[in-house]
Coordinates of C-alpha atoms and ligand atoms in Angstrom, one line a residue:
M1 CA -35.3 -9.5 9.2
C2 CA -37.1 -6.3 10.5
G3 CA -37.8 -6.0 14.2
I4 CA -41.2 -5.3 15.6
V5 CA -42.1 -4.3 19.2
G6 CA -45.2 -3.1 20.9
Y7 CA -46.2 -2.0 24.3
V8 CA -49.2 -1.3 26.5
G9 CA -48.7 -0.3 30.1
D10 CA -48.0 2.4 32.6
R11 CA -44.3 3.2 31.6
S12 CA -43.3 5.8 29.0
C13 CA -44.1 3.9 25.8
T14 CA -41.5 5.7 23.9
D15 CA -38.7 4.7 26.3
V16 CA -39.8 1.0 26.3
L17 CA -40.2 0.9 22.4
L18 CA -36.7 2.4 21.9
D19 CA -35.1 0.2 24.5
A20 CA -36.8 -3.0 22.9
L21 CA -35.8 -1.9 19.5
E22 CA -32.3 -1.6 20.5
K23 CA -32.3 -5.4 21.4
L24 CA -33.9 -6.1 17.9
E25 CA -31.6 -3.9 15.7
Y26 CA -29.6 -7.0 14.8
R27 CA -32.8 -7.9 12.7
G28 CA -32.4 -4.9 10.5
Y29 CA -31.0 -1.3 10.7
D30 CA -31.8 0.5 7.6
S31 CA -34.2 2.7 9.5
A32 CA -36.3 2.9 12.6
G33 CA -39.7 4.3 13.8
I34 CA -42.2 4.3 16.3
A35 CA -46.0 5.2 16.7
V36 CA -47.4 6.2 20.0
I37 CA -50.9 7.0 21.1
E38 CA -50.6 10.6 22.5
Q39 CA -53.8 12.2 23.9
G40 CA -56.0 10.2 21.4
V41 CA -53.8 10.9 18.4
I42 CA -51.4 8.6 16.8
K43 CA -48.0 10.3 16.7
V44 CA -45.4 8.8 14.5
E45 CA -41.7 9.4 14.6
K46 CA -39.3 7.6 12.1
C47 CA -36.3 8.1 10.1
K48 CA -33.5 6.4 8.0
G49 CA -30.5 5.1 9.5
R50 CA -29.8 3.3 12.9
L51 CA -31.9 3.7 16.1
A52 CA -29.5 6.4 17.2
N53 CA -30.7 8.7 14.4
L54 CA -34.3 8.3 15.6
R55 CA -33.2 9.1 19.2
D56 CA -31.4 12.2 17.8
K57 CA -34.5 13.1 15.8
M58 CA -36.7 12.9 18.8
A59 CA -34.3 14.9 21.0
F60 CA -35.0 17.6 18.5
D61 CA -38.8 17.1 17.7
G62 CA -39.7 16.1 21.2
K63 CA -40.7 12.4 21.9
P64 CA -44.2 11.1 21.9
E65 CA -45.8 10.9 25.3
G66 CA -48.1 7.9 25.7
H67 CA -48.5 4.5 27.2
V68 CA -49.5 2.6 24.0
G69 CA -47.4 2.1 21.0
I70 CA -45.6 0.1 18.2
G71 CA -42.1 0.3 16.9
H72 CA -39.9 -1.1 14.1
T73 CA -36.4 -1.5 13.0
R74 CA -36.2 -2.1 9.1
W75 CA -34.2 -4.3 6.7
A76 CA -35.4 -2.9 3.5
T77 CA -37.2 -5.0 0.9
H78 CA -39.6 -2.8 -1.0
G79 CA -38.2 0.6 -1.4
E80 CA -34.8 1.9 -0.4
P81 CA -34.0 3.0 3.1
S82 CA -35.3 6.4 3.5
D83 CA -37.5 8.5 5.9
I84 CA -40.6 8.0 3.8
N85 CA -40.2 4.2 3.6
S86 CA -39.5 3.7 7.2
H87 CA -42.2 2.2 9.4
P88 CA -44.8 2.8 10.9
H89 CA -47.1 3.3 7.9
G90 CA -50.7 4.4 7.9
N91 CA -52.9 7.4 8.3
K92 CA -54.6 9.1 11.2
R93 CA -56.9 6.2 11.9
V94 CA -54.7 3.1 11.6
T95 CA -50.9 2.5 11.7
V96 CA -48.9 -0.6 11.1
V97 CA -45.3 -2.0 11.4
H98 CA -44.6 -5.1 9.3
N99 CA -41.9 -7.8 8.9
G100 CA -42.2 -10.0 5.9
I101 CA -43.3 -9.5 2.2
I102 CA -46.7 -8.9 0.9
E103 CA -46.5 -10.7 -2.4
N104 CA -49.7 -9.3 -4.0
Y105 CA -49.2 -5.6 -2.8
R106 CA -49.1 -4.3 -6.3
Q107 CA -52.7 -5.5 -7.0
I108 CA -53.9 -4.3 -3.5
K109 CA -52.3 -0.9 -4.3
E110 CA -54.0 -0.6 -7.7
F111 CA -57.4 -1.5 -6.2
L112 CA -56.9 1.1 -3.4
I113 CA -55.8 3.7 -5.8
S114 CA -58.9 3.1 -7.7
E115 CA -60.8 3.6 -4.4
G116 CA -59.3 6.9 -3.9
Y117 CA -56.4 6.2 -1.6
S118 CA -53.1 7.8 -2.3
F119 CA -49.5 6.3 -1.3
V120 CA -46.4 8.2 -0.2
S121 CA -44.0 5.2 0.1
E122 CA -42.6 2.5 -2.1
T123 CA -43.3 -0.2 0.5
D124 CA -45.5 -3.1 0.6
T125 CA -46.5 -2.4 4.1
E126 CA -48.3 0.9 3.3
T127 CA -50.8 -1.1 1.2
V128 CA -51.6 -3.1 4.4
A129 CA -52.2 -0.1 6.5
K130 CA -54.4 1.4 3.8
L131 CA -56.3 -1.8 3.3
L132 CA -57.0 -2.1 7.0
D133 CA -58.3 1.6 6.8
Y134 CA -60.4 0.5 3.8
Y135 CA -62.1 -2.4 5.5
Y136 CA -62.4 -0.6 8.9
T137 CA -65.8 -1.5 10.3
G138 CA -65.4 -0.2 13.9
D139 CA -64.4 -3.6 15.0
P140 CA -60.6 -4.0 14.8
V141 CA -60.4 -7.8 14.9
D142 CA -63.2 -8.0 12.3
T143 CA -61.2 -5.5 10.0
I144 CA -58.0 -7.4 10.4
I145 CA -59.7 -10.7 9.5
K146 CA -61.3 -9.1 6.3
S147 CA -58.0 -7.7 5.3
L148 CA -55.9 -10.8 6.0
A149 CA -58.3 -12.6 3.4
E150 CA -56.8 -10.2 0.8
I151 CA -53.2 -10.5 1.7
K152 CA -50.8 -13.1 0.2
G153 CA -47.3 -13.3 1.5
S154 CA -45.5 -13.6 4.9
Y155 CA -45.9 -11.1 7.7
A156 CA -45.8 -10.3 11.3
L157 CA -47.8 -7.1 11.9
G158 CA -48.2 -4.7 14.9
V159 CA -51.3 -2.7 14.3
M160 CA -53.0 0.3 16.2
F161 CA -56.3 1.9 15.6
R162 CA -56.9 5.6 16.9
D163 CA -60.4 4.6 17.9
F164 CA -58.9 2.0 20.4
P165 CA -56.3 3.8 22.3
D166 CA -56.0 1.4 25.0
R167 CA -54.7 -1.5 23.0
I168 CA -52.4 -2.8 20.0
F169 CA -53.1 -5.7 17.9
A170 CA -50.7 -8.5 16.5
V171 CA -51.0 -11.0 13.8
R172 CA -48.7 -13.2 12.0
K173 CA -48.1 -15.6 9.1
D174 CA -44.8 -17.2 8.7
S175 CA -42.8 -14.4 10.3
P176 CA -42.1 -14.6 13.9
L177 CA -44.0 -12.6 16.5
I178 CA -44.4 -13.3 20.5
V179 CA -46.5 -11.6 22.9
G180 CA -44.8 -10.6 26.2
K181 CA -46.8 -11.0 29.4
G182 CA -45.8 -8.5 32.2
D183 CA -47.4 -7.3 35.3
H184 CA -49.9 -4.7 34.3
E185 CA -48.2 -4.3 31.1
N186 CA -47.9 -6.4 27.9
F187 CA -45.7 -6.4 24.9
I188 CA -45.2 -7.6 21.5
A189 CA -41.8 -8.4 19.8
S190 CA -40.1 -10.3 17.0
D191 CA -37.8 -12.0 19.5
V192 CA -37.6 -12.6 23.2
P193 CA -34.5 -10.5 23.9
A194 CA -36.4 -7.4 23.2
I195 CA -38.7 -7.7 26.3
M196 CA -36.4 -9.7 28.7
K197 CA -35.7 -6.5 30.7
Y198 CA -39.4 -6.4 31.5
T199 CA -40.7 -10.0 31.5
R200 CA -39.4 -13.5 30.7
D201 CA -43.0 -14.7 30.2
Y202 CA -44.4 -14.9 26.7
Y203 CA -47.1 -16.4 24.4
L204 CA -46.2 -17.8 21.0
L205 CA -48.4 -16.5 18.4
D206 CA -49.1 -19.0 15.6
T207 CA -49.8 -18.3 11.9
N208 CA -53.2 -16.7 11.3
E209 CA -53.7 -16.0 14.9
I210 CA -54.5 -12.4 16.1
A211 CA -53.7 -11.0 19.4
V212 CA -55.4 -8.2 21.2
I213 CA -53.1 -6.7 23.8
K214 CA -54.3 -4.5 26.5
K215 CA -52.5 -3.4 29.7
D216 CA -54.3 -6.1 31.9
D217 CA -55.2 -8.9 29.4
V218 CA -54.3 -10.4 26.1
T219 CA -57.0 -12.2 24.1
F220 CA -56.2 -14.4 21.2
Y221 CA -58.4 -15.3 18.2
N222 CA -58.0 -17.3 15.1
I223 CA -59.2 -16.1 11.7
H224 CA -62.7 -17.4 12.3
R225 CA -62.8 -15.2 15.4
E226 CA -62.9 -18.1 17.7
Q227 CA -61.2 -17.1 21.0
L228 CA -58.0 -19.2 21.7
Y229 CA -56.5 -20.0 25.1
K230 CA -52.7 -20.3 25.1
S231 CA -50.1 -21.3 27.6
V232 CA -47.4 -19.1 28.8
H233 CA -43.7 -19.9 28.1
T234 CA -40.9 -18.6 30.2
A235 CA -37.5 -17.9 28.8
D236 CA -34.8 -20.2 30.4
W237 CA -31.9 -17.6 30.2
D238 CA -31.6 -14.3 31.9
V239 CA -31.3 -10.8 30.7
D240 CA -27.4 -11.0 31.0
A241 CA -27.4 -13.5 28.1
A242 CA -28.7 -10.7 25.7
E243 CA -26.3 -8.1 27.0
K244 CA -22.6 -7.5 26.0
G245 CA -21.3 -8.0 29.6
G246 CA -18.1 -6.2 29.3
Y247 CA -17.0 -7.3 25.8
E248 CA -16.7 -4.7 23.1
H249 CA -18.9 -6.6 20.7
F250 CA -21.7 -9.3 20.9
M251 CA -19.6 -11.5 18.3
L252 CA -16.5 -11.4 20.7
K253 CA -18.7 -12.4 23.7
E254 CA -20.4 -15.1 21.7
I255 CA -17.0 -16.6 20.6
N256 CA -16.2 -16.8 24.2
E257 CA -19.4 -18.3 25.1
Q258 CA -18.7 -21.3 23.0
P259 CA -17.3 -23.7 25.5
N260 CA -20.2 -23.4 27.6
A261 CA -22.8 -23.5 24.8
V262 CA -21.4 -26.8 23.7
K263 CA -21.4 -28.2 27.1
T264 CA -25.0 -27.1 27.7
T265 CA -26.0 -28.6 24.3
I266 CA -24.3 -31.9 24.5
T267 CA -24.6 -32.8 28.2
P268 CA -28.3 -33.6 28.4
R269 CA -27.9 -35.8 25.3
I270 CA -25.3 -38.1 26.7
S271 CA -25.9 -40.8 29.2
D272 CA -23.3 -43.6 30.1
S273 CA -21.0 -42.0 27.6
M274 CA -23.3 -42.7 24.9
P275 CA -25.5 -40.4 22.7
D276 CA -29.0 -40.4 24.1
F277 CA -31.9 -38.6 22.2
T278 CA -34.7 -40.5 23.9
A279 CA -36.0 -37.1 25.2
E280 CA -36.2 -35.9 21.6
G281 CA -38.1 -39.1 20.6
F282 CA -35.6 -41.0 18.6
D283 CA -33.0 -43.5 19.0
A284 CA -30.2 -45.2 17.0
A285 CA -32.5 -47.8 15.5
K286 CA -34.8 -45.3 14.2
L287 CA -32.0 -43.1 12.8
G288 CA -30.2 -46.1 11.3
A289 CA -33.2 -47.2 9.2
Y290 CA -33.1 -44.3 6.8
N291 CA -32.1 -44.7 3.2
K292 CA -30.3 -41.4 2.8
I293 CA -30.1 -38.2 4.7
F294 CA -30.7 -34.7 3.5
I295 CA -29.1 -31.8 5.5
V296 CA -30.6 -28.5 4.3
A297 CA -30.0 -25.1 5.6
C298 CA -28.5 -21.7 4.7
G299 CA -25.2 -19.8 5.2
T300 CA -23.4 -20.7 8.4
A301 CA -25.9 -23.4 9.3
M302 CA -25.4 -25.1 6.0
H303 CA -21.7 -25.2 6.7
A304 CA -22.4 -26.9 9.9
G305 CA -24.3 -29.4 7.6
M306 CA -21.3 -29.8 5.6
V307 CA -19.3 -30.9 8.7
G308 CA -22.2 -33.3 9.6
K309 CA -22.0 -35.0 6.0
Y310 CA -18.4 -35.7 6.4
V311 CA -18.8 -37.1 9.8
I312 CA -22.0 -39.1 9.2
E313 CA -20.7 -40.6 6.0
R314 CA -17.4 -41.4 7.5
L315 CA -18.7 -43.0 10.5
A316 CA -22.1 -44.4 9.6
R317 CA -21.5 -44.9 5.8
I318 CA -25.1 -43.5 5.0
P319 CA -25.3 -41.2 2.1
V320 CA -25.9 -37.5 3.2
I321 CA -26.8 -34.9 0.7
V322 CA -26.1 -31.3 1.8
D323 CA -28.2 -28.5 0.2
I324 CA -28.6 -24.9 0.3
A325 CA -32.3 -24.5 1.2
S326 CA -33.0 -22.0 -1.5
E327 CA -31.8 -24.4 -4.1
F328 CA -33.2 -27.6 -2.6
R329 CA -36.8 -26.2 -2.7
Y330 CA -36.6 -25.5 -6.4
R331 CA -34.9 -28.5 -7.9
D332 CA -37.5 -31.2 -7.4
P333 CA -35.3 -33.2 -5.1
L334 CA -35.1 -36.9 -5.0
I335 CA -36.5 -37.2 -1.5
D336 CA -39.2 -39.7 -0.2
E337 CA -40.6 -41.5 2.8
R338 CA -37.4 -43.7 3.4
D339 CA -35.3 -40.6 3.8
L340 CA -34.6 -38.2 6.8
M341 CA -34.3 -34.6 6.2
I342 CA -32.4 -32.6 8.9
V343 CA -32.8 -28.8 8.7
I344 CA -30.4 -26.6 10.8
S345 CA -31.2 -23.1 11.8
Q346 CA -30.3 -20.7 14.7
S347 CA -33.4 -18.7 14.3
G348 CA -35.7 -21.4 13.4
E349 CA -37.5 -18.9 11.1
T350 CA -35.3 -18.8 7.9
A351 CA -37.9 -18.7 5.1
D352 CA -36.0 -21.0 2.6
T353 CA -35.2 -23.6 5.3
K354 CA -38.8 -23.6 6.3
A355 CA -40.0 -24.1 2.8
A356 CA -37.5 -26.9 2.3
L357 CA -38.8 -28.6 5.4
E358 CA -42.4 -28.3 4.2
L359 CA -41.2 -29.8 0.8
A360 CA -39.6 -32.7 2.5
K361 CA -42.6 -33.3 4.6
S362 CA -44.9 -33.2 1.6
R363 CA -42.9 -35.9 0.0
G364 CA -43.4 -38.3 3.0
A365 CA -39.7 -37.9 4.5
D366 CA -39.3 -37.7 8.1
T367 CA -37.9 -34.3 9.4
M368 CA -35.6 -33.2 12.1
A369 CA -34.9 -29.7 13.0
V370 CA -31.7 -28.7 14.8
V371 CA -32.7 -25.2 16.1
N372 CA -31.7 -22.7 18.7
V373 CA -34.7 -20.7 19.1
K374 CA -37.4 -22.5 21.3
G375 CA -40.9 -22.5 19.8
S376 CA -39.7 -21.1 16.4
S377 CA -41.7 -21.9 13.3
I378 CA -39.2 -24.5 12.1
A379 CA -39.1 -26.3 15.6
R380 CA -42.8 -26.4 15.6
E381 CA -43.1 -27.9 12.1
A382 CA -40.5 -30.7 12.2
D383 CA -41.3 -34.0 13.2
M384 CA -38.3 -34.2 15.6
V385 CA -36.5 -31.3 17.2
V386 CA -33.0 -31.0 18.7
Y387 CA -32.6 -27.9 20.4
T388 CA -29.2 -26.3 20.5
H389 CA -28.7 -24.5 23.8
A390 CA -26.4 -21.6 22.6
G391 CA -28.7 -19.0 24.3
P392 CA -29.5 -15.8 22.4
E393 CA -27.1 -15.1 19.5
I394 CA -27.1 -11.4 18.8
S395 CA -24.3 -10.7 16.5
V396 CA -25.5 -11.2 13.0
A397 CA -22.3 -13.2 12.2
S398 CA -23.1 -16.5 13.7
T399 CA -20.3 -18.2 15.9
K400 CA -21.8 -20.0 18.9
A401 CA -24.8 -21.2 16.9
Y402 CA -22.3 -22.8 14.4
M403 CA -20.3 -24.4 17.0
V404 CA -23.4 -26.1 18.8
Q405 CA -24.9 -27.1 15.6
I406 CA -21.7 -28.9 14.8
S407 CA -21.6 -30.6 18.2
V408 CA -25.2 -31.9 17.5
M409 CA -24.0 -33.2 14.2
Y410 CA -21.3 -35.2 15.9
L411 CA -23.7 -36.7 18.4
L412 CA -26.1 -37.6 15.6
A413 CA -23.2 -39.2 13.7
F414 CA -22.1 -41.3 16.6
E415 CA -25.7 -42.3 17.4
L416 CA -26.3 -43.2 13.7
A417 CA -23.0 -45.1 13.4
Y418 CA -23.7 -47.1 16.3
G419 CA -27.3 -47.6 15.1
V420 CA -26.3 -49.3 11.9
G421 CA -23.4 -51.3 13.6
R422 CA -20.6 -49.5 12.1
I423 CA -19.0 -48.8 15.4
S424 CA -19.1 -50.8 18.6
K425 CA -20.5 -49.6 21.9
E426 CA -17.0 -49.0 23.1
Q427 CA -15.9 -46.9 19.9
C428 CA -19.1 -44.9 20.3
Q429 CA -18.4 -44.2 24.1
K430 CA -14.8 -43.3 23.2
L431 CA -15.9 -40.7 20.6
T432 CA -18.6 -39.4 22.9
E433 CA -16.1 -38.9 25.8
E434 CA -13.8 -37.0 23.4
L435 CA -16.6 -34.8 22.3
Q436 CA -17.1 -34.1 26.0
E437 CA -13.6 -32.9 26.3
I438 CA -14.2 -30.4 23.5
P439 CA -15.5 -27.4 25.6
D440 CA -12.1 -27.2 27.3
V441 CA -10.2 -27.5 24.1
I442 CA -12.3 -24.8 22.4
Q443 CA -11.4 -22.6 25.5
E444 CA -7.7 -23.3 24.8
A445 CA -8.2 -22.3 21.3
I446 CA -9.7 -19.0 22.4
G447 CA -6.3 -18.5 24.0
L448 CA -4.9 -17.9 20.4
E449 CA -6.7 -14.6 20.3
N450 CA -3.4 -12.5 20.3
H451 CA -2.0 -14.5 17.5
C452 CA -5.2 -14.2 15.5
Q453 CA -5.2 -10.4 16.1
Y454 CA -1.7 -10.3 14.7
V455 CA -2.7 -12.3 11.6
A456 CA -5.6 -9.9 11.1
S457 CA -3.3 -7.1 10.9
K458 CA -1.6 -8.8 8.0
L459 CA -4.9 -9.3 6.1
V460 CA -6.6 -6.0 6.8
N461 CA -5.3 -4.4 3.5
A462 CA -6.2 -7.2 1.3
D463 CA -8.8 -7.0 -1.4
S464 CA -9.4 -10.6 -1.6
L465 CA -8.4 -13.9 0.1
L466 CA -8.7 -17.6 -0.4
Y467 CA -9.4 -20.2 2.1
I468 CA -8.2 -23.7 1.2
G469 CA -8.6 -27.1 2.8
R470 CA -9.4 -30.8 1.9
G471 CA -12.2 -32.9 3.5
L472 CA -13.4 -31.7 6.9
D473 CA -10.9 -28.8 6.5
Y474 CA -12.7 -27.7 3.3
A475 CA -16.1 -27.7 5.0
L476 CA -14.5 -25.5 7.8
S477 CA -12.9 -23.2 5.1
M478 CA -16.3 -22.4 3.9
E479 CA -17.2 -21.0 7.2
G480 CA -14.0 -19.2 7.7
S481 CA -14.4 -17.6 4.4
L482 CA -18.0 -16.5 5.0
K483 CA -17.1 -15.2 8.3
L484 CA -14.4 -13.0 7.0
K485 CA -16.4 -11.5 4.1
E486 CA -19.6 -10.8 6.0
I487 CA -18.0 -8.6 8.6
S488 CA -14.7 -7.4 7.2
Y489 CA -16.1 -6.9 3.6
I490 CA -12.9 -8.4 2.2
H491 CA -13.9 -10.7 -0.7
S492 CA -12.9 -14.2 0.0
E493 CA -13.7 -17.6 -1.3
S494 CA -13.2 -21.1 0.0
Y495 CA -11.8 -23.6 -2.3
A496 CA -11.0 -27.4 -2.1
A497 CA -7.3 -27.4 -2.1
G498 CA -6.9 -29.9 -4.9
E499 CA -9.3 -28.2 -7.1
L500 CA -7.2 -24.8 -7.2
K501 CA -4.9 -25.9 -10.0
H502 CA -8.0 -26.4 -12.2
G503 CA -8.4 -22.7 -12.8
T504 CA -8.5 -20.7 -9.6
I505 CA -4.8 -20.8 -9.1
S506 CA -4.7 -18.1 -11.8
L507 CA -5.8 -15.5 -9.3
I508 CA -2.8 -16.1 -6.9
T509 CA -0.4 -13.2 -6.7
E510 CA 1.5 -11.6 -3.9
N511 CA -1.7 -9.7 -3.3
M512 CA -3.9 -12.8 -2.6
P513 CA -3.4 -14.1 0.9
V514 CA -4.3 -17.7 1.4
I515 CA -5.5 -19.2 4.6
A516 CA -4.9 -22.9 4.6
V517 CA -6.5 -25.3 7.0
A518 CA -4.7 -28.6 7.5
T519 CA -5.9 -30.6 10.4
Q520 CA -6.7 -34.0 9.0
S521 CA -3.6 -36.3 9.1
D522 CA -4.5 -38.4 5.9
L523 CA -4.7 -35.1 4.0
V524 CA -2.1 -32.9 5.5
D525 CA 0.7 -33.6 3.0
K526 CA -1.6 -33.1 0.1
T527 CA -2.7 -29.8 1.5
I528 CA 0.9 -28.7 2.1
S529 CA 1.8 -29.5 -1.5
N530 CA -1.1 -27.3 -2.5
I531 CA 0.2 -24.4 -0.2
K532 CA 3.6 -24.8 -1.9
E533 CA 2.0 -24.3 -5.2
V534 CA 0.3 -21.0 -4.0
K535 CA 3.5 -19.9 -2.1
A536 CA 5.5 -20.5 -5.2
R537 CA 3.2 -18.0 -6.9
G538 CA 3.9 -15.3 -4.3
A539 CA 0.8 -15.7 -2.0
M540 CA 1.2 -14.9 1.6
V541 CA 0.1 -18.1 3.5
I542 CA -1.5 -18.5 6.9
L543 CA -1.5 -22.1 8.0
V544 CA -3.9 -23.4 10.6
C545 CA -2.9 -26.9 11.6
G546 CA -2.5 -29.4 14.5
K547 CA 0.5 -29.1 16.9
E548 CA 2.2 -32.1 15.6
V549 CA 2.2 -31.3 12.0
V550 CA 5.7 -31.0 10.5
V551 CA 5.9 -27.9 8.3
E552 CA 9.2 -27.1 6.5
D553 CA 10.6 -23.5 6.7
G554 CA 9.3 -21.2 4.3
V555 CA 6.0 -23.2 3.4
A556 CA 3.9 -20.7 5.4
D557 CA 4.3 -17.1 6.6
H558 CA 2.3 -17.5 9.7
I559 CA 1.3 -20.9 11.5
I560 CA -1.5 -21.1 14.0
R561 CA -0.9 -24.2 15.9
L562 CA -4.1 -25.8 17.4
P563 CA -4.4 -27.7 20.6
E564 CA -4.4 -31.4 20.0
V565 CA -7.8 -33.4 19.8
D566 CA -9.1 -36.2 17.9
Q567 CA -8.8 -35.0 14.2
M568 CA -12.4 -35.8 13.4
L569 CA -13.4 -33.2 16.1
M570 CA -10.9 -30.7 14.8
P571 CA -13.4 -28.4 13.0
M572 CA -14.8 -27.5 16.5
V573 CA -11.2 -26.2 17.4
A574 CA -10.2 -24.8 14.2
A575 CA -13.2 -22.8 13.8
V576 CA -12.2 -20.5 16.6
P577 CA -9.0 -18.9 15.0
L578 CA -10.9 -18.5 11.9
Q579 CA -13.8 -16.6 13.8
L580 CA -11.2 -14.6 15.7
I581 CA -9.3 -13.6 12.5
A582 CA -12.4 -12.5 10.8
Y583 CA -13.5 -10.6 14.0
Y584 CA -10.1 -8.8 14.4
T585 CA -9.9 -8.0 10.8
A586 CA -13.3 -6.2 10.8
V587 CA -12.4 -4.4 14.1
L588 CA -9.3 -3.3 12.5
K589 CA -11.1 -2.0 9.5
G590 CA -13.4 -0.1 11.8
N591 CA -16.5 -1.9 10.8
D592 CA -19.6 -2.3 12.6
V593 CA -18.9 -5.9 13.6
D594 CA -22.3 -6.9 15.1
K595 CA -24.2 -5.3 12.4
P596 CA -22.6 -5.6 9.1
R597 CA -23.9 -3.7 6.3
N598 CA -26.7 -5.1 4.2
L599 CA -27.3 -7.9 6.5
A600 CA -29.8 -8.9 9.2
K601 CA -30.1 -11.8 11.3
S602 CA -33.0 -14.1 10.8
V603 CA -33.7 -14.0 7.1
T604 CA -37.6 -14.5 7.0
V605 CA -37.8 -13.5 3.3
E606 CA -37.0 -15.8 0.2
Ligands
F6R1 C1 -23.8 -15.9 8.9 C2 -25.1 -16.3 9.3 C3 -26.1 -16.7 8.3 C4 -27.1 -17.7 8.8 C5 -28.1 -18.1 7.7 C6 -29.3 -19.1 8.4 O1 -23.0 -15.6 10.0 O2 -25.4 -16.2 10.4 O3 -25.4 -17.2 7.2 O4 -26.4 -18.9 9.4 O5 -28.8 -16.8 7.4 O6 -29.7 -18.5 9.5 P1 -30.5 -19.7 10.4 O7 -29.4 -20.4 11.1 O8 -31.2 -18.6 11.4 O9 -31.5 -20.3 9.8

């Protein structure tokens, strides 16, 4: 949600900023802008639309020449996407790029207007820039500290002062920001991929910390102006991981990376064919002692939690409550110190998930984060962290992160079930060994690509679709439906197959295709009955099921047969064709698959 970059060094700052912003465009793409110090003057170039528009604009205007600057790619919150509302904001003395929301910006704006300031944009960010100008003392750190004391909300800020043309400043509260450490050059960025081309070393900036970034050194302060000393982190993946590597889209690349991502995630957590979370600081006995488990997350991550619920409840017989983070935090949940809260998040920065985690902690519950981004806010706040090792996920539509999140859900379920004595060691080993086979089966499922492409060609003109399933298949349907709508813009809903006849079946006509998932042997006959009900009402049916399922002629228009695997693990296999169907439908519609409209990766606002 909004991307921030900054650079100080000997290279052409404009080139570095544009290059880094390109890697962050998945965070927002309503507009883009940069500010560069050119011969002692802050020069700003910004405009509505994609980064490509900014490049075109600069090809015409001429690009700022300098070695110190900040840049931004926007996901609009306050004020529509427009040239004026694009970042950076400020005046001749101070300029700012911002990610987050300033909650009290109206009050600050009114105050500044009463002090003689005028505003040109509708953004909350402009108030920060003008507030910094108002409090300017000649000492930037002092000015930032004074201004922050007035600001409520979440922010990551990149700041430049004209009077200090050799440096940039960074500060954050609840929105991500890292400081990249290069060789005679330093950076700021919302996310590591932005700077991977230049350095793999970075510092994590914590809430309420300020960084002063110069070419040869970076100094950190807390808001009491005490100097801080930080250790350097090194990204453990290489630059190729954040490139398309010959694929047409990141989404397709990431679908293809799933077998390896799962392998890399589960392998370190298995020893002697048993789940092993000792490195994460917990074991079966600890997990088994909780009264109930809450799994809280948003979007796709919440859907991974749904799979977790079915599997944990089935194997360990411990109650699991899955909640959407934005609902959990406002419904006074019945969680206490006897409970475990698992939050799932690719980015580790999702505002609602983070707030839910904080609420659980305040109620005394133990917290565990299943997170992909190392050192992210959620990872740092949780009591226990299980990192998924998907590598950077660039496509806004999540695929490989979902897959690794599910793989962790399975391992946790096995560990729990063993911990509470519901399964024997032998059973646990057998399940774990089956999970170890899954990467190969996912690979096989990727081989269904052509078939999925064909199915997509049948869906591309639909206005609306239903995904149906029962049990684990219903949990998976939710994800299939979300994937389709977010990138193809075709409306779809997932429905518990047995619930259809209680109202929603009235929607079924020959214009409403249905994708039915039926992988669970105990439920397959019932789902097929539900399929017959929609088929009888004219729907085109695409059935995703196991190889062995017997389907009478005429029940489904297209059948996608999945490679065989233990049915409990089927969601990891069946997810692949659903992802590919969504992908190819979006491609056929000519949509921008990796950057769907209105969306952004990493939702750091409520
Ligand atoms: C959909 C998607 C989103 C995210 C959700 C949570 O493809 O990616 O639904 O899953 O915004 O994000 P994280 O996992 O970063 O907390």
